[in-house]
Amino acid sequence: MSDNASSSDTVVQIDQLSLDFDTVDGPVHALSGIDLAIREGEFVSLIGPSGCGKTTLLRVIADLEKHSSGKILVNGVSPDQARQDRSYGYVFQAPALYPWRTVTKNVVLPLEIMGLTRSQQQARAKKYLDLVNLGGFENKYPWQLSGGMQQRVSIARALSVEPQLLLMDEPFGALDEITRDHLNEQLLELWRKTRKTVVFVTHSIPEAVFLSSRVVVMSPRPGRVMDVIECNLPSERTLDIRETPDFLSLAHRVRQGLKAGHSYDDE
Amino acid sequence: MNDAARSQGRIFPVSVIIVVLTIIWYAGAVYLNSGQLIDRYNKRSVQWDITQLAADAWSMKRPVLPAPHQVARELKKTVLDQKITSKRSLIYHAGVTLSSALLGFVLATALGIGLAIGIVYVATLDRSLMPWIIASQTVPILALAPMIIVVLGSVGITGLFPKSVISMYLCFFPVVVGMVKGLRSPEPMLLDQMHTYCASRTQVFFKLRLPSAIPFLFASLKVAIALSVVGAIVAELPTGGQGGLGARLLTGSYYGQTTMIWAALITASVVSATLVSIVALGERTMLRRLDGGQVARA
């Protein structure tokens, strides 16, 4: 964690960021004194129990929440400006597809809003649907796809605006474990191919360690960063790596971080 | 194929209900008309039995409750045996009612959608308008209808329009309520998503809120179109029987022609049922498009 100084390849720079929600029971410290720098091309996971503010932090980066104090720069500008520059794609917990639009029409939705021409829209839809292995499903409707396929459409849609940064909020949280494993491998492959910067929120330790180049362990009340763990697993890795000692020791360190943040205590 | 199977399965229960209702109707006609008949028998000291009573009850000139076949004969006389342009034709009167009901329905739909958009997008309207809209529905339409006719008449507006206004007054309410609910139906996640896309309010409206509201709108339109016929009939009462099913009801009750009233009532319900089915058909077509051919939910 020595790279607090802003450098040219820093995509997200967060300094002493805090966020308080006002509720009827008084203010809730959702985030407190967060320092984090995310470099270009990194895959950073935010992990922690419910209420640790990992999703809130992602939403601050996406300009879906406003921070109360501290500083945050996305691509060197404010989150609001970064949003208007369309510098990130956001993947939600649910696929958030429109049931009345076909797969292609769903993928081109943000492109329609940006005002791209129809041929540009079609070209990008084809490119990114192929990238998530959904070629041939262009004219299906969401209900005709499995949950995993729907979430892949949603990833293709986030990629279609061609952002440098991909923000993913527990995108596989609602899927069964087998589908989730499969999509983890595909996402890793996608990251290797596109070299996007990814910020990935999860509450699964194996998922975080398997996917990430760095894991940020967070704890609740107030939401803060407990530990940042560099994962130097080989870039060509399959799910089998989860049985190796290296992987298990990384997972152990994540669990220790969660323990230190009292994440396993009873409420 | 599904629809065919479904309607096949419906024929039996529907016919059973019709048979049962007809039997109750015939029995009711005997019961309700018996008082008058028995008085008459007693005055003339005529011997009578139940067969005689039933036969007479079902063929009275001015029955309390006419028998189904009398109403059917009246319907034949006023529907099939008359030219459509004749003032004696029920088709003509149904047409008069239908035109003001339909105009009222169109006006109500436009007004309802407009008000709903205002309520959803303008916070002040949200707080100020809804209580008035609800209050408007607590005023009995029967009391208000003559006022509307008189007020609009005094500024020179007569004929179809005032009647449609009464119809509209009755049926814009479900459209507003349904449309407000529909426009607000997209989940926060979908609205957040639009925010990340930097979508304008107009884009959010046309790409997300409006399509999401369509199922709610159609549910309301089905209620509204049935109400529009009621509104049109109520509107015809104070205008003094110039035409329309309401006028037929009024004339029938002046002259004690219960058969005429029943024929008009049946025509009105046929008109309403037809209109509701047309809207339901439109609804099914739209929903099928909205869920991409997934089985249209019943």
XYZ file of C-alpha atoms in Angstrom:
565
model
C 0.000 0.000 0.000
C 2.810 2.378 -0.776
C 1.303 3.809 -3.929
C -0.879 6.521 -2.456
C 0.744 9.130 -4.656
C -1.265 9.724 -7.785
C 0.504 8.511 -10.884
C -0.426 8.565 -14.536
C -1.578 4.954 -14.594
C -3.865 5.291 -11.570
C -7.454 4.782 -12.629
C -9.142 5.267 -9.262
C -7.537 7.379 -6.552
C -9.280 7.470 -3.166
C -7.931 9.498 -0.218
C -9.445 9.558 3.259
C -12.909 9.036 1.826
C -15.835 8.899 4.230
C -19.559 8.601 3.698
C -22.261 9.008 6.333
C -25.907 8.231 5.785
C -28.434 10.157 7.823
C -31.055 7.820 9.196
C -33.805 8.231 11.801
C -31.483 6.527 14.311
C -28.745 9.068 13.661
C -25.866 9.025 11.176
C -24.492 5.693 9.933
C -20.805 5.648 9.026
C -20.997 3.610 5.842
C -17.409 4.376 4.868
C -14.657 5.792 7.023
C -11.161 6.952 6.064
C -10.775 4.828 2.922
C -7.401 5.050 1.124
C -7.113 3.098 -2.089
C -5.376 3.473 -5.432
C -6.338 1.232 -8.312
C -3.863 1.037 -11.176
C -4.648 0.507 -14.803
C -5.178 -3.119 -15.766
C -5.636 -4.319 -12.196
C -8.370 -6.681 -11.062
C -9.286 -5.495 -7.586
C -11.853 -7.286 -5.440
C -13.609 -5.650 -2.519
C -14.575 -8.320 -0.012
C -16.298 -8.157 3.336
C -19.494 -9.084 5.161
C -22.834 -7.385 4.493
C -22.842 -3.787 5.642
C -19.075 -3.251 5.287
C -19.687 -0.644 2.600
C -18.104 -2.518 -0.317
C -21.080 -1.883 -2.594
C -21.328 1.691 -1.310
C -17.668 2.270 -2.223
C -18.326 0.930 -5.719
C -21.366 3.206 -5.997
C -19.266 6.220 -4.977
C -16.814 5.411 -7.781
C -19.793 5.165 -10.175
C -21.296 8.458 -8.957
C -24.385 6.634 -7.665
C -23.618 7.892 -4.122
C -21.954 11.115 -2.998
C -19.158 10.891 -0.419
C -19.280 13.112 2.668
C -15.582 13.934 2.952
C -12.210 13.031 1.492
C -11.162 12.894 -2.135
C -11.870 10.606 -5.032
C -10.679 10.800 -8.624
C -11.771 8.436 -11.384
C -9.583 8.683 -14.471
C -8.153 11.818 -12.929
C -11.543 13.586 -12.753
C -14.510 13.634 -10.372
C -16.842 10.593 -10.443
C -19.569 12.811 -11.920
C -17.307 13.866 -14.793
C -16.078 10.294 -15.265
C -19.669 9.124 -15.540
C -20.421 11.757 -18.153
C -17.272 10.717 -20.034
C -18.675 7.167 -19.965
C -15.388 5.951 -18.582
C -16.862 2.978 -16.715
C -19.309 0.156 -17.288
C -21.375 -1.013 -14.318
C -22.622 -4.570 -13.868
C -25.359 -4.900 -11.249
C -26.207 -7.802 -8.934
C -29.112 -8.749 -11.187
C -28.811 -8.808 -14.997
C -31.182 -5.791 -15.181
C -32.228 -6.680 -18.734
C -35.359 -5.244 -20.322
C -37.782 -8.134 -20.979
C -39.215 -6.396 -24.050
C -35.833 -6.123 -25.757
C -33.919 -8.895 -27.487
C -30.360 -9.694 -26.411
C -28.933 -7.384 -29.077
C -31.408 -4.609 -28.286
C -30.440 -4.888 -24.616
C -26.748 -4.615 -25.414
C -27.237 -1.541 -27.595
C -29.372 0.288 -24.988
C -26.496 2.425 -23.629
C -25.284 2.976 -27.199
C -28.716 4.280 -28.246
C -28.526 6.687 -25.330
C -25.028 7.781 -26.389
C -26.381 8.420 -29.877
C -24.267 5.976 -31.858
C -25.404 5.161 -35.376
C -27.347 1.987 -35.954
C -24.464 0.280 -37.763
C -22.029 1.178 -34.991
C -24.503 -0.208 -32.463
C -24.863 -3.469 -34.378
C -21.121 -3.867 -34.821
C -20.418 -3.362 -31.130
C -23.258 -5.648 -30.059
C -21.892 -8.418 -32.263
C -18.313 -7.870 -31.063
C -19.113 -7.980 -27.357
C -21.691 -10.753 -27.553
C -19.047 -12.845 -29.315
C -16.599 -11.917 -26.570
C -18.892 -13.339 -23.874
C -19.590 -16.393 -26.079
C -23.182 -15.449 -26.841
C -22.910 -15.347 -30.625
C -26.080 -16.888 -32.043
C -28.316 -15.647 -29.231
C -28.722 -12.117 -30.636
C -32.442 -12.353 -31.300
C -33.453 -14.277 -28.178
C -35.382 -12.614 -25.411
C -34.009 -12.560 -21.849
C -36.546 -15.124 -20.598
C -35.181 -17.611 -23.121
C -31.716 -17.493 -21.495
C -30.399 -19.062 -18.285
C -29.419 -16.843 -15.356
C -25.727 -17.172 -16.206
C -26.306 -16.239 -19.844
C -28.405 -13.241 -18.794
C -25.558 -11.992 -16.623
C -23.162 -12.443 -19.569
C -25.467 -10.277 -21.688
C -25.287 -7.688 -18.952
C -21.457 -7.861 -19.007
C -21.455 -7.494 -22.806
C -23.709 -4.466 -22.397
C -21.318 -2.892 -19.864
C -18.381 -3.544 -22.216
C -20.211 -2.180 -25.263
C -19.621 1.430 -24.232
C -15.903 0.504 -24.376
C -14.964 1.849 -20.952
C -11.474 1.592 -19.454
C -13.002 0.615 -16.134
C -15.454 -2.164 -15.304
C -17.334 -1.937 -12.004
C -19.014 -5.188 -10.955
C -21.300 -5.456 -7.937
C -21.592 -9.135 -6.921
C -22.506 -10.007 -10.500
C -22.595 -13.768 -9.833
C -24.078 -13.598 -6.336
C -27.479 -14.881 -7.400
C -26.167 -17.812 -9.449
C -25.568 -21.418 -8.397
C -22.000 -22.417 -7.573
C -21.372 -24.445 -10.720
C -22.487 -21.600 -12.992
C -20.520 -19.162 -10.878
C -17.295 -21.209 -11.237
C -17.800 -21.357 -14.961
C -18.409 -17.618 -15.234
C -15.360 -16.908 -13.043
C -13.174 -18.697 -15.569
C -14.806 -16.832 -18.419
C -14.421 -13.479 -16.669
C -10.734 -14.152 -16.059
C -10.312 -15.005 -19.720
C -12.142 -11.804 -20.657
C -9.911 -9.746 -18.374
C -6.781 -11.304 -19.901
C -8.051 -10.480 -23.385
C -9.281 -6.931 -22.790
C -6.904 -5.772 -20.024
C -9.670 -3.641 -18.525
C -9.334 -2.351 -15.004
C -11.913 -4.232 -12.926
C -13.304 -3.394 -9.498
C -15.246 -6.426 -8.314
C -17.431 -6.613 -5.212
C -17.971 -10.063 -3.714
C -18.483 -11.857 -0.439
C -16.926 -15.089 -1.643
C -13.301 -15.660 -0.576
C -12.464 -18.222 -3.315
C -14.007 -16.006 -5.974
C -12.008 -12.966 -4.806
C -8.682 -14.811 -4.607
C -9.204 -16.675 -7.865
C -10.043 -13.597 -9.927
C -8.043 -10.783 -8.423
C -4.641 -9.289 -8.688
C -5.391 -7.564 -5.381
C -8.004 -8.256 -2.707
C -9.206 -5.412 -0.497
C -10.611 -6.766 2.784
C -13.226 -4.503 4.350
C -15.023 -4.579 7.702
C -18.255 -3.023 8.939
C -19.236 -0.373 11.505
C -17.689 1.815 10.247
C -16.925 0.532 6.753
C -13.120 0.567 6.451
C -10.228 -1.209 4.756
C -8.665 -3.904 6.977
C -6.062 -5.332 4.641
C -4.938 -5.245 1.030
C -3.577 -8.535 -0.264
C -1.498 -8.877 -3.433
C -2.332 -12.101 -5.241
C 0.479 -13.158 -7.509
C -1.100 -16.271 -8.896
C 0.037 -17.206 -12.424
C -2.007 -15.352 -15.024
C -2.828 -18.604 -16.856
C -4.896 -20.289 -14.155
C -7.844 -22.628 -14.024
C -10.220 -23.468 -11.205
C -7.837 -26.261 -10.141
C -5.544 -23.630 -8.696
C -7.913 -23.383 -5.789
C -6.411 -26.575 -4.334
C -2.808 -25.312 -4.411
C -1.008 -24.217 -1.210
C -0.423 -20.702 -2.640
C -4.127 -20.216 -3.193
C -5.049 -21.621 0.204
C -2.579 -19.384 2.017
C -3.980 -16.320 0.215
C -7.493 -17.391 1.145
C -6.295 -17.860 4.712
C -4.930 -14.303 4.783
C -8.227 -12.941 3.530
C -10.048 -14.869 6.232
C -7.632 -13.522 8.870
C -8.358 -9.996 7.637
C -12.084 -10.588 7.906
C -11.609 -12.016 11.402
C -9.586 -8.986 12.485
C -12.487 -6.821 11.385
C -14.836 -8.831 13.619
C -16.667 -9.996 10.518
C -17.290 -13.395 12.075
C -18.652 -12.024 15.353
C -22.312 -12.458 16.202
C -24.387 -9.408 15.507
C -53.859 -23.289 -30.022
C -53.789 -22.444 -26.344
C -56.600 -19.950 -26.724
C -58.747 -22.439 -28.609
C -58.268 -25.055 -25.909
C -59.043 -22.515 -23.237
C -62.268 -21.314 -24.878
C -63.331 -24.940 -25.480
C -62.960 -25.605 -21.787
C -65.045 -22.545 -21.017
C -68.101 -23.344 -23.101
C -69.552 -25.914 -20.690
C -69.374 -23.917 -17.427
C -70.571 -20.755 -19.169
C -73.605 -22.537 -20.670
C -74.448 -24.073 -17.286
C -74.471 -20.611 -15.721
C -76.653 -19.244 -18.545
C -79.175 -22.089 -18.132
C -79.291 -21.604 -14.349
C -79.769 -17.836 -14.710
C -82.539 -18.310 -17.272
C -84.378 -20.696 -14.956
C -84.057 -18.224 -12.063
C -85.253 -15.425 -14.350
C -88.371 -17.352 -15.442
C -89.128 -18.299 -11.840
C -88.569 -14.705 -10.747
C -90.957 -13.460 -13.433
C -93.693 -15.733 -12.102
C -93.027 -14.706 -8.512
C -92.824 -10.940 -9.131
C -95.763 -10.759 -11.517
C -98.019 -13.090 -9.512
C -99.326 -10.340 -7.189
C -100.962 -8.367 -10.001
C -102.301 -11.499 -11.679
C -103.806 -13.044 -8.566
C -105.554 -9.727 -7.784
C -106.996 -9.790 -11.256
C -108.081 -13.461 -10.962
C -109.790 -12.713 -7.659
C -111.621 -9.668 -9.035
C -112.973 -11.688 -11.923
C -113.398 -14.801 -9.733
C -111.467 -16.888 -12.185
C -110.297 -20.365 -11.232
C -106.525 -20.610 -11.704
C -103.705 -23.008 -11.199
C -99.948 -22.664 -11.294
C -99.701 -23.474 -15.025
C -102.187 -20.730 -15.811
C -100.362 -18.315 -13.536
C -96.992 -19.051 -15.164
C -98.382 -18.725 -18.678
C -99.982 -15.367 -17.823
C -96.922 -14.144 -15.885
C -94.736 -14.738 -18.923
C -97.003 -12.897 -21.360
C -98.047 -9.736 -19.523
C -98.111 -6.431 -21.371
C -96.611 -4.496 -18.475
C -94.895 -6.997 -16.254
C -92.863 -6.087 -13.187
C -90.237 -8.414 -14.574
C -90.591 -9.477 -18.209
C -89.685 -13.059 -19.126
C -86.503 -13.642 -21.149
C -88.410 -14.507 -24.322
C -90.352 -11.223 -24.084
C -87.091 -9.304 -23.852
C -85.737 -11.382 -26.725
C -88.822 -10.520 -28.816
C -88.383 -6.841 -27.972
C -84.710 -7.082 -28.963
C -85.650 -8.738 -32.259
C -88.233 -6.052 -32.916
C -85.861 -3.153 -32.143
C -82.622 -4.589 -33.433
C -83.372 -6.841 -36.389
C -86.693 -5.496 -37.666
C -85.686 -1.829 -37.746
C -83.477 0.143 -40.046
C -80.306 1.147 -38.246
C -81.046 4.833 -38.895
C -84.507 4.599 -37.336
C -85.064 6.142 -33.916
C -86.807 2.918 -32.969
C -83.671 0.885 -33.597
C -81.646 -0.080 -30.532
C -78.603 -0.235 -32.780
C -79.082 3.454 -33.508
C -79.355 4.248 -29.804
C -76.398 2.029 -28.944
C -74.433 3.933 -31.599
C -75.293 7.259 -29.970
C -74.152 5.972 -26.580
C -71.087 4.316 -28.060
C -69.885 7.479 -29.768
C -69.992 9.569 -26.598
C -68.517 6.694 -24.556
C -65.622 6.274 -26.976
C -64.888 9.991 -27.202
C -65.031 10.164 -23.403
C -62.695 7.186 -23.151
C -60.164 8.725 -25.527
C -60.299 12.049 -23.663
C -59.960 10.238 -20.318
C -56.992 8.219 -21.515
C -55.219 11.350 -22.728
C -56.077 13.284 -19.566
C -55.164 10.359 -17.305
C -51.776 9.761 -18.943
C -51.042 13.485 -18.932
C -51.887 13.859 -15.249
C -49.877 10.736 -14.373
C -46.781 12.086 -16.145
C -47.211 15.361 -14.262
C -47.574 13.565 -10.942
C -44.532 11.350 -11.508
C -42.237 14.100 -12.775
C -43.324 17.198 -10.824
C -43.054 16.889 -7.041
C -45.507 19.765 -6.481
C -48.161 18.100 -8.612
C -47.576 14.816 -6.776
C -48.529 16.478 -3.499
C -51.235 18.839 -4.768
C -53.062 16.965 -7.516
C -53.797 13.524 -6.110
C -56.128 14.665 -3.262
C -58.217 16.607 -5.804
C -58.361 13.679 -8.179
C -59.571 11.430 -5.370
C -62.060 14.075 -4.205
C -63.439 14.335 -7.750
C -64.485 10.697 -7.549
C -66.409 11.138 -4.314
C -68.940 13.467 -5.979
C -71.894 11.380 -7.238
C -71.785 11.549 -11.015
C -75.600 11.504 -11.128
C -75.655 14.839 -9.267
C -72.854 16.330 -11.291
C -73.994 15.286 -14.769
C -76.842 17.837 -15.143
C -74.510 20.605 -13.929
C -71.953 19.770 -16.588
C -74.673 19.740 -19.274
C -76.048 23.108 -18.056
C -72.664 24.800 -17.678
C -71.341 23.653 -21.037
C -74.722 24.382 -22.652
C -74.607 27.986 -21.384
C -71.321 28.543 -23.201
C -72.804 27.080 -26.342
C -71.316 23.594 -26.174
C -74.011 20.982 -26.710
C -74.435 17.576 -28.277
C -71.765 14.923 -28.138
C -69.041 16.780 -26.246
C -70.787 17.447 -22.897
C -71.845 13.807 -22.711
C -68.277 12.718 -23.407
C -67.050 15.028 -20.655
C -69.272 13.204 -18.166
C -67.984 9.904 -19.455
C -64.420 11.163 -19.185
C -65.006 12.427 -15.641
C -65.949 8.920 -14.599
C -63.178 7.012 -16.322
C -59.999 9.116 -16.141
C -59.481 8.124 -12.509
C -58.391 4.487 -13.020
C -56.116 5.640 -15.854
C -54.328 8.147 -13.577
C -53.935 5.667 -10.730
C -52.728 2.825 -12.953
C -50.409 4.993 -14.993
C -48.784 6.606 -11.926
C -48.155 3.152 -10.491
C -46.842 1.937 -13.841
C -44.485 4.857 -14.430
C -43.103 4.312 -10.934
C -42.766 0.544 -11.364
C -39.131 0.314 -12.628
C -36.858 -0.915 -9.839
C -34.281 1.506 -8.369
C -31.579 -0.648 -9.952
C -32.888 0.050 -13.450
C -33.032 3.777 -12.707
C -29.467 3.656 -11.320
C -28.436 1.905 -14.498
C -29.938 4.714 -16.574
C -27.994 7.159 -14.373
C -24.736 5.360 -15.187
C -25.646 5.675 -18.882
C -26.137 9.450 -18.428
C -29.629 9.070 -19.915
C -31.764 12.209 -20.152
C -35.199 12.350 -18.513
C -36.820 11.956 -21.901
C -34.743 8.866 -22.657
C -35.572 7.345 -19.267
C -39.239 8.030 -19.966
C -39.444 6.513 -23.418
C -36.985 3.653 -23.007
C -37.806 2.552 -19.449
C -40.780 4.146 -17.689
C -43.307 4.060 -20.534
C -42.764 0.415 -21.575
C -42.829 -0.590 -17.887
C -46.165 1.201 -17.468
C -47.959 -0.488 -20.379
C -49.289 -3.525 -18.439
C -50.591 -1.198 -15.700
C -52.134 1.094 -18.305
C -54.067 -1.724 -19.956
C -55.420 -3.021 -16.650
C -56.758 0.505 -16.069
C -58.093 0.888 -19.601
C -60.261 -2.211 -19.153
C -61.893 -0.633 -16.104
C -62.091 2.752 -17.809
C -63.817 1.570 -20.976
C -66.554 -0.189 -18.997
C -67.032 2.978 -16.944
C -67.160 5.106 -20.087
C -70.393 3.350 -21.145
C -71.903 3.929 -17.695
C -70.870 7.587 -17.931
C -72.394 7.962 -21.385
C -75.704 6.456 -20.232
C -75.824 8.672 -17.130
C -75.083 11.672 -19.355
C -78.096 10.880 -21.549
C -80.559 11.053 -18.666
C -80.514 14.840 -18.046
C -80.447 15.651 -21.759
C -84.037 14.476 -21.862
C -84.109 11.433 -24.010
C -82.894 12.730 -27.350
C -81.191 9.441 -28.105
C -78.977 6.769 -26.736
C -79.518 3.817 -24.448
C -79.943 6.163 -21.482
C -82.796 7.848 -23.309
C -84.404 4.450 -23.929
C -84.146 3.651 -20.210
C -85.767 6.973 -19.391
C -88.587 6.540 -21.926
C -89.147 2.979 -20.773
C -89.541 4.046 -17.170
C -91.918 6.952 -18.089
C -94.303 4.585 -19.827
C -93.811 1.591 -17.526
C -92.313 -0.368 -20.405
C -90.123 -2.720 -18.417
C -89.448 -4.850 -21.498
C -87.993 -1.813 -23.232
C -85.797 -1.090 -20.205
C -84.511 -4.631 -20.083
C -83.761 -4.668 -23.785
C -81.783 -1.444 -23.400
C -79.944 -2.838 -20.363
C -78.971 -5.972 -22.237
C -77.785 -3.925 -25.208
C -75.709 -1.733 -22.857
C -74.041 -4.760 -21.296
C -73.333 -6.269 -24.707
C -71.741 -2.963 -25.781
C -69.622 -2.820 -22.597
C -68.566 -6.458 -22.819
C -67.557 -6.015 -26.451
C -65.510 -2.923 -25.654
C -63.781 -4.620 -22.718
C -62.910 -7.618 -24.913
C -61.459 -5.330 -27.572
C -59.242 -3.654 -24.964
C -58.320 -7.082 -23.554
C -57.318 -8.216 -27.031
C -55.141 -5.128 -27.445
C -53.676 -5.832 -24.030
C -52.759 -9.383 -24.923
C -51.128 -8.271 -28.168
C -49.114 -5.581 -26.383
C -48.034 -7.824 -23.505
C -46.936 -10.469 -25.940
C -44.696 -7.901 -27.596
C -43.467 -6.614 -24.228
C -42.348 -9.966 -22.876
C -40.936 -11.111 -26.160
C -43.452 -13.842 -26.912
C -43.344 -15.407 -23.480
C -46.781 -16.858 -22.741
C -48.994 -13.834 -22.159
C -49.997 -13.967 -18.533
C -53.738 -14.351 -18.139
